[in-house]
Short mmCIF file of N, CA and C in Angstrom, two decimals:
data_model
loop_
_atom_site.label_atom_id
_atom_site.label_comp_id
_atom_site.label_asym_id
_atom_site.label_seq_id
_atom_site.Cartn_x
_atom_site.Cartn_y
_atom_site.Cartn_z
N LEU A 22 -2.75 -21.88 7.02
CA LEU A 22 -1.93 -21.48 5.89
C LEU A 22 -0.49 -21.89 6.16
N GLU A 23 0.11 -22.49 5.19
CA GLU A 23 1.48 -22.96 5.36
C GLU A 23 2.46 -21.89 4.89
N GLY A 24 3.72 -22.00 5.33
CA GLY A 24 4.74 -21.04 4.92
C GLY A 24 4.67 -19.76 5.71
N GLY A 25 4.54 -19.87 7.02
CA GLY A 25 4.26 -18.78 7.94
C GLY A 25 4.93 -17.45 7.70
N SER A 26 6.22 -17.40 7.44
CA SER A 26 6.91 -16.11 7.33
C SER A 26 6.48 -15.34 6.10
N GLU A 27 5.95 -16.02 5.11
CA GLU A 27 5.56 -15.38 3.86
C GLU A 27 4.21 -14.66 3.98
N PHE A 28 3.38 -15.08 4.93
CA PHE A 28 2.04 -14.54 5.04
C PHE A 28 1.99 -13.36 5.99
N PRO A 29 1.04 -12.46 5.77
CA PRO A 29 0.95 -11.25 6.59
C PRO A 29 0.62 -11.59 8.04
N LYS A 30 1.12 -10.76 8.93
CA LYS A 30 0.88 -10.96 10.36
C LYS A 30 -0.33 -10.18 10.85
N ASP A 31 -0.77 -9.17 10.09
CA ASP A 31 -1.88 -8.36 10.57
C ASP A 31 -3.22 -9.00 10.22
N ASP A 32 -4.15 -8.87 11.15
CA ASP A 32 -5.47 -9.48 11.00
C ASP A 32 -6.25 -8.92 9.82
N PHE A 33 -6.09 -7.62 9.54
CA PHE A 33 -6.86 -6.99 8.47
C PHE A 33 -6.57 -7.64 7.11
N THR A 34 -5.30 -7.83 6.80
CA THR A 34 -4.93 -8.43 5.51
C THR A 34 -5.38 -9.88 5.43
N LEU A 35 -5.17 -10.62 6.50
CA LEU A 35 -5.63 -12.02 6.51
C LEU A 35 -7.14 -12.10 6.31
N LEU A 36 -7.87 -11.24 7.00
CA LEU A 36 -9.33 -11.25 6.89
C LEU A 36 -9.79 -10.91 5.48
N ARG A 37 -9.09 -10.00 4.82
CA ARG A 37 -9.43 -9.65 3.42
C ARG A 37 -9.44 -10.89 2.54
N PHE A 38 -8.39 -11.68 2.65
CA PHE A 38 -8.27 -12.85 1.77
C PHE A 38 -9.19 -13.98 2.21
N ILE A 39 -9.44 -14.11 3.49
CA ILE A 39 -10.37 -15.14 3.97
C ILE A 39 -11.79 -14.79 3.52
N ARG A 40 -12.13 -13.50 3.56
CA ARG A 40 -13.45 -13.08 3.06
C ARG A 40 -13.56 -13.33 1.57
N HIS A 41 -12.49 -13.06 0.85
CA HIS A 41 -12.48 -13.30 -0.59
C HIS A 41 -12.79 -14.77 -0.90
N GLY A 42 -12.22 -15.66 -0.12
CA GLY A 42 -12.43 -17.09 -0.32
C GLY A 42 -13.67 -17.62 0.37
N ARG A 43 -14.48 -16.69 0.94
CA ARG A 43 -15.71 -17.06 1.66
C ARG A 43 -15.45 -18.13 2.71
N GLY A 44 -14.34 -17.96 3.45
CA GLY A 44 -14.01 -18.87 4.54
C GLY A 44 -13.17 -20.06 4.13
N ASN A 45 -12.98 -20.29 2.85
CA ASN A 45 -12.18 -21.41 2.37
C ASN A 45 -10.71 -20.99 2.40
N LEU A 46 -9.93 -21.60 3.29
CA LEU A 46 -8.53 -21.20 3.44
C LEU A 46 -7.67 -21.55 2.23
N ASP A 47 -8.03 -22.59 1.51
CA ASP A 47 -7.26 -22.93 0.30
C ASP A 47 -7.41 -21.84 -0.75
N VAL A 48 -8.63 -21.33 -0.91
CA VAL A 48 -8.88 -20.25 -1.87
C VAL A 48 -8.17 -18.98 -1.41
N ALA A 49 -8.24 -18.69 -0.10
CA ALA A 49 -7.58 -17.51 0.45
C ALA A 49 -6.07 -17.58 0.22
N GLU A 50 -5.48 -18.73 0.48
CA GLU A 50 -4.04 -18.90 0.29
C GLU A 50 -3.67 -18.75 -1.17
N SER A 51 -4.46 -19.34 -2.05
CA SER A 51 -4.19 -19.23 -3.49
C SER A 51 -4.27 -17.78 -3.96
N ALA A 52 -5.28 -17.05 -3.49
CA ALA A 52 -5.44 -15.65 -3.88
C ALA A 52 -4.28 -14.81 -3.34
N TYR A 53 -3.86 -15.09 -2.11
CA TYR A 53 -2.76 -14.32 -1.52
C TYR A 53 -1.46 -14.58 -2.29
N ARG A 54 -1.20 -15.83 -2.60
CA ARG A 54 0.02 -16.16 -3.37
C ARG A 54 -0.01 -15.51 -4.76
N ALA A 55 -1.19 -15.51 -5.41
CA ALA A 55 -1.32 -14.88 -6.73
C ALA A 55 -1.06 -13.38 -6.64
N MET A 56 -1.58 -12.74 -5.57
CA MET A 56 -1.36 -11.31 -5.38
C MET A 56 0.13 -11.02 -5.17
N ARG A 57 0.80 -11.84 -4.35
CA ARG A 57 2.23 -11.64 -4.11
C ARG A 57 3.05 -11.82 -5.39
N THR A 58 2.70 -12.80 -6.20
CA THR A 58 3.38 -13.02 -7.46
C THR A 58 3.19 -11.83 -8.39
N TRP A 59 1.94 -11.37 -8.50
CA TRP A 59 1.63 -10.22 -9.35
C TRP A 59 2.39 -8.98 -8.89
N ARG A 60 2.37 -8.72 -7.59
CA ARG A 60 3.07 -7.55 -7.06
C ARG A 60 4.57 -7.65 -7.30
N GLY A 61 5.13 -8.85 -7.16
CA GLY A 61 6.55 -9.03 -7.38
C GLY A 61 6.95 -8.71 -8.81
N LYS A 62 6.11 -9.07 -9.75
CA LYS A 62 6.40 -8.81 -11.16
C LYS A 62 6.09 -7.37 -11.55
N THR A 63 4.96 -6.87 -11.13
CA THR A 63 4.47 -5.57 -11.59
C THR A 63 5.11 -4.41 -10.85
N ILE A 64 5.03 -4.41 -9.55
CA ILE A 64 5.47 -3.26 -8.78
C ILE A 64 7.00 -3.17 -8.73
N ALA A 65 7.68 -4.29 -8.59
CA ALA A 65 9.14 -4.26 -8.52
C ALA A 65 9.75 -3.76 -9.82
N SER A 66 9.11 -4.05 -10.94
CA SER A 66 9.66 -3.63 -12.22
C SER A 66 9.23 -2.23 -12.61
N SER A 67 8.27 -1.63 -11.88
CA SER A 67 7.79 -0.31 -12.26
C SER A 67 8.11 0.74 -11.19
N GLU A 68 9.25 0.59 -10.53
CA GLU A 68 9.66 1.58 -9.54
C GLU A 68 9.80 2.93 -10.24
N PHE A 69 9.22 3.95 -9.63
CA PHE A 69 9.25 5.29 -10.23
C PHE A 69 10.08 6.21 -9.35
N HIS A 70 11.17 6.69 -9.87
CA HIS A 70 12.03 7.62 -9.15
C HIS A 70 12.32 8.81 -10.05
N PHE A 71 12.41 9.97 -9.45
CA PHE A 71 12.82 11.14 -10.22
C PHE A 71 13.78 11.96 -9.36
N SER A 72 14.62 12.71 -10.00
CA SER A 72 15.72 13.38 -9.29
C SER A 72 15.24 14.45 -8.31
N GLU A 73 14.07 15.03 -8.54
CA GLU A 73 13.57 16.10 -7.69
C GLU A 73 12.70 15.59 -6.54
N GLU A 74 12.65 14.29 -6.33
CA GLU A 74 11.73 13.70 -5.36
C GLU A 74 11.89 14.28 -3.96
N ASP A 75 13.11 14.43 -3.47
CA ASP A 75 13.33 14.94 -2.11
C ASP A 75 12.86 16.39 -1.98
N ALA A 76 13.13 17.21 -3.00
CA ALA A 76 12.70 18.61 -2.96
C ALA A 76 11.18 18.73 -2.99
N VAL A 77 10.52 17.88 -3.75
CA VAL A 77 9.05 17.89 -3.80
C VAL A 77 8.47 17.45 -2.47
N ARG A 78 9.06 16.47 -1.83
CA ARG A 78 8.56 16.01 -0.52
C ARG A 78 8.63 17.13 0.52
N VAL A 79 9.67 17.95 0.46
CA VAL A 79 9.80 19.05 1.42
C VAL A 79 8.76 20.13 1.11
N ALA A 80 8.58 20.48 -0.16
CA ALA A 80 7.69 21.56 -0.55
C ALA A 80 6.22 21.16 -0.50
N TYR A 81 5.91 19.86 -0.61
CA TYR A 81 4.52 19.40 -0.65
C TYR A 81 4.36 18.23 0.31
N PRO A 82 4.17 18.52 1.61
CA PRO A 82 4.07 17.45 2.60
C PRO A 82 2.76 16.66 2.49
N LYS A 83 2.87 15.36 2.43
CA LYS A 83 1.71 14.47 2.32
C LYS A 83 2.13 13.07 2.73
N GLY A 84 1.17 12.19 2.93
CA GLY A 84 1.52 10.82 3.23
C GLY A 84 0.40 10.05 3.88
N TYR A 85 0.62 8.76 4.04
CA TYR A 85 -0.32 7.87 4.69
C TYR A 85 -0.03 7.83 6.18
N CYS A 86 -1.09 7.76 6.98
CA CYS A 86 -0.93 7.82 8.43
C CYS A 86 -1.88 6.83 9.10
N GLY A 87 -1.58 5.56 9.03
CA GLY A 87 -2.38 4.55 9.71
C GLY A 87 -3.66 4.18 8.97
N HIS A 88 -4.65 3.68 9.74
CA HIS A 88 -5.92 3.23 9.18
C HIS A 88 -7.07 3.76 10.03
N ASP A 89 -8.25 3.90 9.41
CA ASP A 89 -9.42 4.29 10.18
C ASP A 89 -10.04 3.07 10.85
N ARG A 90 -11.17 3.24 11.49
CA ARG A 90 -11.81 2.14 12.24
C ARG A 90 -12.21 0.97 11.36
N GLU A 91 -12.46 1.24 10.09
CA GLU A 91 -12.87 0.17 9.17
C GLU A 91 -11.70 -0.40 8.38
N GLY A 92 -10.49 0.03 8.69
CA GLY A 92 -9.30 -0.53 8.07
C GLY A 92 -8.84 0.17 6.81
N ARG A 93 -9.50 1.26 6.43
CA ARG A 93 -9.08 1.98 5.22
C ARG A 93 -7.88 2.86 5.54
N PRO A 94 -6.92 2.98 4.61
CA PRO A 94 -5.75 3.81 4.88
C PRO A 94 -6.12 5.30 4.93
N LEU A 95 -5.47 6.02 5.82
CA LEU A 95 -5.69 7.45 5.94
C LEU A 95 -4.58 8.19 5.19
N TYR A 96 -4.99 9.02 4.24
CA TYR A 96 -4.05 9.81 3.45
C TYR A 96 -4.21 11.26 3.86
N ILE A 97 -3.11 11.90 4.22
CA ILE A 97 -3.17 13.28 4.70
C ILE A 97 -2.31 14.16 3.81
N GLU A 98 -2.91 15.26 3.34
CA GLU A 98 -2.19 16.30 2.63
C GLU A 98 -2.23 17.54 3.49
N SER A 99 -1.10 18.07 3.82
CA SER A 99 -1.02 19.27 4.63
C SER A 99 -0.96 20.47 3.70
N LEU A 100 -2.13 20.87 3.17
CA LEU A 100 -2.16 21.92 2.16
C LEU A 100 -1.71 23.28 2.69
N GLY A 101 -1.88 23.52 3.98
CA GLY A 101 -1.44 24.79 4.56
C GLY A 101 0.08 24.89 4.60
N SER A 102 0.76 23.77 4.51
CA SER A 102 2.23 23.77 4.56
C SER A 102 2.87 23.73 3.19
N VAL A 103 2.08 23.70 2.13
CA VAL A 103 2.63 23.64 0.77
C VAL A 103 3.30 24.98 0.47
N ASP A 104 4.49 24.92 -0.09
CA ASP A 104 5.24 26.11 -0.48
C ASP A 104 5.22 26.22 -2.00
N PRO A 105 4.23 26.97 -2.55
CA PRO A 105 4.10 27.02 -4.01
C PRO A 105 5.33 27.59 -4.71
N GLY A 106 5.97 28.58 -4.09
CA GLY A 106 7.18 29.16 -4.70
C GLY A 106 8.28 28.13 -4.84
N GLU A 107 8.51 27.38 -3.77
CA GLU A 107 9.55 26.35 -3.79
C GLU A 107 9.17 25.22 -4.74
N LEU A 108 7.89 24.90 -4.78
CA LEU A 108 7.41 23.82 -5.65
C LEU A 108 7.59 24.21 -7.13
N SER A 109 7.37 25.48 -7.46
CA SER A 109 7.54 25.90 -8.85
C SER A 109 9.01 25.92 -9.28
N LYS A 110 9.92 26.08 -8.32
CA LYS A 110 11.35 26.05 -8.65
C LYS A 110 11.83 24.64 -8.98
N VAL A 111 11.16 23.65 -8.40
CA VAL A 111 11.55 22.27 -8.63
C VAL A 111 11.14 21.91 -10.02
#
């Protein structure tokens, strides 16, 4: 794949696109470039921010924490730490 700095460095992402192209690197590169273009247009223009975001993060702790053995992202919600009273004030 040409254009080294633009392509992902992690094996998991590279393998996803190589599998998509069934081993054909030209197809994998084309798919990766199409995904990057789509993300640049879609995600960059749809940034979602709200004024209470910091207060909600404190009252409702959650987040992604690495990947499992098969490469799927791990999402953790700490429900025991949720402060319903504080969350309702926000």
